[in-house]
GROMACS .gro file of C-alpha atoms in nm:
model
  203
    1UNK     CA    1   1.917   1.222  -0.281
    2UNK     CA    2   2.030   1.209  -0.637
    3UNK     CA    3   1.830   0.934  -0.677
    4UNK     CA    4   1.481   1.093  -0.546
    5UNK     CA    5   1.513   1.398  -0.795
    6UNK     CA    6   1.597   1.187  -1.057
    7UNK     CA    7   1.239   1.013  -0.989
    8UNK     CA    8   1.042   1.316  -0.937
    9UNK     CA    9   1.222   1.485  -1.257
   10UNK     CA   10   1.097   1.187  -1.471
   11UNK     CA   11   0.761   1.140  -1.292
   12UNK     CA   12   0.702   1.571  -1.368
   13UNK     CA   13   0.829   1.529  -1.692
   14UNK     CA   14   0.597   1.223  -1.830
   15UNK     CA   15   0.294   1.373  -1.637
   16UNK     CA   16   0.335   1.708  -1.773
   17UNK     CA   17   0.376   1.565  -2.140
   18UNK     CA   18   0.090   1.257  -2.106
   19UNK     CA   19  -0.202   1.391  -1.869
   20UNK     CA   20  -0.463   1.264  -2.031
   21UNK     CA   21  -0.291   0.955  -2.204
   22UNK     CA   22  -0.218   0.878  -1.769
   23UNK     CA   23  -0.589   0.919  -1.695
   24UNK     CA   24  -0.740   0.778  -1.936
   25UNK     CA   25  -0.513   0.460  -1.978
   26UNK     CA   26  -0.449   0.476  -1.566
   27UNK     CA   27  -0.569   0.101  -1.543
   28UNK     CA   28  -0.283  -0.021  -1.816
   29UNK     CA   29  -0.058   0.126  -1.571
   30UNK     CA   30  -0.162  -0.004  -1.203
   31UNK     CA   31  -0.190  -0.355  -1.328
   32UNK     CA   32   0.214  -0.353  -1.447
   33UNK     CA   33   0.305  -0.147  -1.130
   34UNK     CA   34   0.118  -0.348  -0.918
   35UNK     CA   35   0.275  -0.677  -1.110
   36UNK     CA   36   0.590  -0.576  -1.063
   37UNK     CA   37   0.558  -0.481  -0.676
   38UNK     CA   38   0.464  -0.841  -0.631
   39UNK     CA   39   0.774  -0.919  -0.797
   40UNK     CA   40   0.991  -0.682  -0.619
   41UNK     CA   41   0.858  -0.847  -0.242
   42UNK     CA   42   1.130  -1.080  -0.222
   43UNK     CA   43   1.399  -0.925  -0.406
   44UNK     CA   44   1.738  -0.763  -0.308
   45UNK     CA   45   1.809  -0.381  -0.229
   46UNK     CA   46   1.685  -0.157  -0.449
   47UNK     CA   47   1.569   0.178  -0.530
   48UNK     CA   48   1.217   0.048  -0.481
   49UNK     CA   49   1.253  -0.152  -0.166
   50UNK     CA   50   1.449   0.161  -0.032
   51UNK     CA   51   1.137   0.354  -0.095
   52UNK     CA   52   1.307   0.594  -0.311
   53UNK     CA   53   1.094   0.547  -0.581
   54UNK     CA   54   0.739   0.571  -0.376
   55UNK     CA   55   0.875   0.902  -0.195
   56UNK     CA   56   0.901   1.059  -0.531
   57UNK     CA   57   0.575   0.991  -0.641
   58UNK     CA   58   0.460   1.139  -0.272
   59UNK     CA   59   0.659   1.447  -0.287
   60UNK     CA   60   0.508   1.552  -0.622
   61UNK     CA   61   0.126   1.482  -0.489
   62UNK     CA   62   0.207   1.659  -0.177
   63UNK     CA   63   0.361   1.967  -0.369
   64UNK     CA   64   0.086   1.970  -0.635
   65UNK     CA   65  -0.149   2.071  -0.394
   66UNK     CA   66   0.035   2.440  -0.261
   67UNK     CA   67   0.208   2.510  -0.648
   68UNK     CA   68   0.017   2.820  -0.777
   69UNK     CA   69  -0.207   2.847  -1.016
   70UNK     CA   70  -0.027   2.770  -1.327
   71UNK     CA   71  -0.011   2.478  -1.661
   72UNK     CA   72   0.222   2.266  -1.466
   73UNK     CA   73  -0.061   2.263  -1.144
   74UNK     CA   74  -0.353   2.227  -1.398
   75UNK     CA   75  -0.123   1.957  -1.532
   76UNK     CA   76  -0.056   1.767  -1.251
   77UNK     CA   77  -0.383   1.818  -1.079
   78UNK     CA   78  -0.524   1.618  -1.344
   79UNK     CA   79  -0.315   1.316  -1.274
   80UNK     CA   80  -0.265   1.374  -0.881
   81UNK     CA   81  -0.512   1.094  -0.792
   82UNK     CA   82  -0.309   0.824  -1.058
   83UNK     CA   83   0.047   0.904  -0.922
   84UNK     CA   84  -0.099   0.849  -0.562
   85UNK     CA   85  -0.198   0.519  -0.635
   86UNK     CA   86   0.112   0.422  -0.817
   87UNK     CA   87   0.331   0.562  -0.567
   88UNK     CA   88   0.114   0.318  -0.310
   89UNK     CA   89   0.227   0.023  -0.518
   90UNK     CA   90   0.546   0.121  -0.551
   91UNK     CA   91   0.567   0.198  -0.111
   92UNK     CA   92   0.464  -0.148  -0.077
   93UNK     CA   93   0.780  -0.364  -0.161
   94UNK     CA   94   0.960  -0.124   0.089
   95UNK     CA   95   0.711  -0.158   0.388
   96UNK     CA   96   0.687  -0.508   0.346
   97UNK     CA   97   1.103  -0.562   0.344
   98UNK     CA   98   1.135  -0.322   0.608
   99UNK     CA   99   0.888  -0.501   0.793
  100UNK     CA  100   0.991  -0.858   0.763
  101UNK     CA  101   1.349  -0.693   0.922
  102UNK     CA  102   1.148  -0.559   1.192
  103UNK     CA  103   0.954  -0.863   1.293
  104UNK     CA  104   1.279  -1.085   1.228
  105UNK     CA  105   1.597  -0.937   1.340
  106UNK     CA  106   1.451  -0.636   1.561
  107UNK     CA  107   1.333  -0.649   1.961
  108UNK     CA  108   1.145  -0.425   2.092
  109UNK     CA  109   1.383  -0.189   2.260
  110UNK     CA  110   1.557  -0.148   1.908
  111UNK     CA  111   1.236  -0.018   1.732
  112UNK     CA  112   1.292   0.324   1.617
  113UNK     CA  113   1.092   0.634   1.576
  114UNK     CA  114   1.182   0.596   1.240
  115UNK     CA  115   1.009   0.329   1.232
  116UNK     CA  116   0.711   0.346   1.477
  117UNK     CA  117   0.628   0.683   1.231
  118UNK     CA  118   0.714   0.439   0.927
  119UNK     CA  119   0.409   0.244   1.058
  120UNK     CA  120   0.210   0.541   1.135
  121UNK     CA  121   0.233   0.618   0.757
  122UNK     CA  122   0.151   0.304   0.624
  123UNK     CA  123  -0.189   0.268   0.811
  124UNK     CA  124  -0.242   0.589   0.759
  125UNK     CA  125  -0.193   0.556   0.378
  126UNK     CA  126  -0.439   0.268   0.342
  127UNK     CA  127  -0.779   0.425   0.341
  128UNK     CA  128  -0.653   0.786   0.099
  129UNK     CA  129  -0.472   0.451  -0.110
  130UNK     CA  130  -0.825   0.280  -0.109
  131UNK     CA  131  -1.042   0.606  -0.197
  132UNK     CA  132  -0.781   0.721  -0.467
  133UNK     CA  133  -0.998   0.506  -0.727
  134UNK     CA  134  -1.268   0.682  -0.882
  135UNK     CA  135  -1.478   0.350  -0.887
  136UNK     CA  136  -1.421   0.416  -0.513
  137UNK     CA  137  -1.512   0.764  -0.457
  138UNK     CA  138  -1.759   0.791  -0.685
  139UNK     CA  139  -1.919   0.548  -0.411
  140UNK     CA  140  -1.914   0.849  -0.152
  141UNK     CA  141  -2.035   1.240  -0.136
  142UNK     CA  142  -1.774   1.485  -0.232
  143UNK     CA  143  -1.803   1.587   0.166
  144UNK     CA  144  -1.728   1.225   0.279
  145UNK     CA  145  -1.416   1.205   0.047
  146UNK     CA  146  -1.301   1.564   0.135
  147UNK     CA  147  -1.306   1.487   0.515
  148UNK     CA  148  -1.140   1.147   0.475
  149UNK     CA  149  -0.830   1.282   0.237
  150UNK     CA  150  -0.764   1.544   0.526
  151UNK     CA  151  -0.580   1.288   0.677
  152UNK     CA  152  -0.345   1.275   0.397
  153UNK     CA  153  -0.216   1.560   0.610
  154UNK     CA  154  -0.109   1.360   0.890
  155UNK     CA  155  -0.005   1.121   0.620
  156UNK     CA  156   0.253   1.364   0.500
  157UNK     CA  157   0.365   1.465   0.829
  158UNK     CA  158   0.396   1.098   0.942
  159UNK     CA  159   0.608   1.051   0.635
  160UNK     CA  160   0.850   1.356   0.684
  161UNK     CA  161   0.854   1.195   1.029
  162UNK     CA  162   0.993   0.916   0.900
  163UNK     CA  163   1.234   1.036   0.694
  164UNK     CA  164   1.399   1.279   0.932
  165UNK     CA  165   1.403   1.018   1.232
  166UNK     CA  166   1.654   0.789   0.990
  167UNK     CA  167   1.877   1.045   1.089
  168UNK     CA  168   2.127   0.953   0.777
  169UNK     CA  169   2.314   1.189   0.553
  170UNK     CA  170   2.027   1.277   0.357
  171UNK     CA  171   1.832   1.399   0.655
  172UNK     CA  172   1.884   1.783   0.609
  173UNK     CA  173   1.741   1.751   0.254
  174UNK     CA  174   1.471   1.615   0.388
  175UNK     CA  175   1.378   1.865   0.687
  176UNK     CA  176   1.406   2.107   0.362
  177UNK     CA  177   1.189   1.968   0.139
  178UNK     CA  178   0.890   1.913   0.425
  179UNK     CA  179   1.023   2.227   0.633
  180UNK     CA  180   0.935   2.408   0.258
  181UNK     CA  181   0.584   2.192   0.198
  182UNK     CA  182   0.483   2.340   0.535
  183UNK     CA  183   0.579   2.715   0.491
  184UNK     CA  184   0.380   2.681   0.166
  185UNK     CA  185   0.079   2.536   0.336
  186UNK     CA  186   0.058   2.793   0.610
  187UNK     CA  187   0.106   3.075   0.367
  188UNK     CA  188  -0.166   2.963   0.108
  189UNK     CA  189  -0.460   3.111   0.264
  190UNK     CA  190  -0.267   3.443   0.372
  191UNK     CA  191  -0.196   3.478  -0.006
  192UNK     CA  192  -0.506   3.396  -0.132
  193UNK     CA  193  -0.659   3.652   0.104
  194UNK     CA  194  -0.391   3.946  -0.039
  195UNK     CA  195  -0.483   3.844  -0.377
  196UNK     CA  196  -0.844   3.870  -0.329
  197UNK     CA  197  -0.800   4.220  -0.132
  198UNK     CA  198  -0.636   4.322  -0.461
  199UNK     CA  199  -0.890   4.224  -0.676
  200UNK     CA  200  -1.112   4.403  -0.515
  201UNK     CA  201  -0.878   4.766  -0.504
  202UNK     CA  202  -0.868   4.740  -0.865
  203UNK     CA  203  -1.217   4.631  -0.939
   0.00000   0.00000   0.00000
């Protein structure tokens, strides 16, 4: 668990210092990331292949969208879209291990849900992956892109899923960190609607 903070510290950090420099210059970073995912396909155990590293990128999208209105939000909003795709390229050297174990030492009976919502996640992830480039999405109407992305919903739920179901030491941090994404969610309309009631008392 160490390990994830540490990534999402750093990750917060560079895109709260670099916002622009990310957007602007995002291509100069998917080409090494994707480079070195390629690379990473065939190597040991790592913190990549243990999808440590993509989960942190995840967690920080996923939170960006409930954080309130503040200069970290405004910060990370701006970069949201980049950090999705790199944590995409940096999920792939773990799906691809874990699936190579699957399809070679795993039968049937000893597939997981861990896994089966593993899966789920990954097929899920391709399209919001795909439609995360602006050459992409500037393809479809904001209402077509909008409707597609809801799914990134399901993709987050698939991927606490996922998590949970691995049922190792780390899984109460885990149920936390979704359990709290999902309190947020439900709330966010609720405050927004006290806020605006306000607004209008002391108009």
């Amino acid at each position: 668990m160490i390990v994830l903070l540490i990534h999402i510290i750093i990750v917060v950090v560079l895109a709260m210092l670099f916002p622009r420099k990310i957007h602007k210059y995002r291509w100069y970073l998917y080409i090494p990331f994707a480079i070195f995912a390629l690379v990473l396909l065939d190597s040991e155990v790592n913190v990549v292949t243990l999808g440590f590293s993509g989960a942190a990128f995840f967690i920080i999208v996923m939170f960006t969208g409930v954080l309130e209105r503040s200069k970290i939000k405004t910060k990370l909003l701006q970069v949201r879209a980049e950090l999705a795709v790199i944590g995409t390229l940096l999920i792939v050297p773990h799906a691809v291990s874990f699936l190579k174990f699957v399809l070679d030492d795993l039968s049937i009976s000893d597939i997981t849900l861990s896994i089966v919502f593993g899966i789920l996640t990954v097929l899920v992830l391709i399209p919001l992956f795909v439609t995360s480039f602006h050459i992409i999405r500037r393809q479809m109407t904001y209402k077509q892109w909008k409707r597609l992305h809801q799914l990134s919903y399901l993709f987050y739920t698939f991927l606490g899923l996922h998590l949970i179901f691995i049922q190792n030491d780390r899984m109460v941090y885990y149920i936390s960190i979704f359990l709290i994404y999902g309190l947020l969610k439900v709330s966010e309309p609720l405050i927004k609607s006290y806020k605006q009631k306000n607004t209008i008392k002391n108009a």
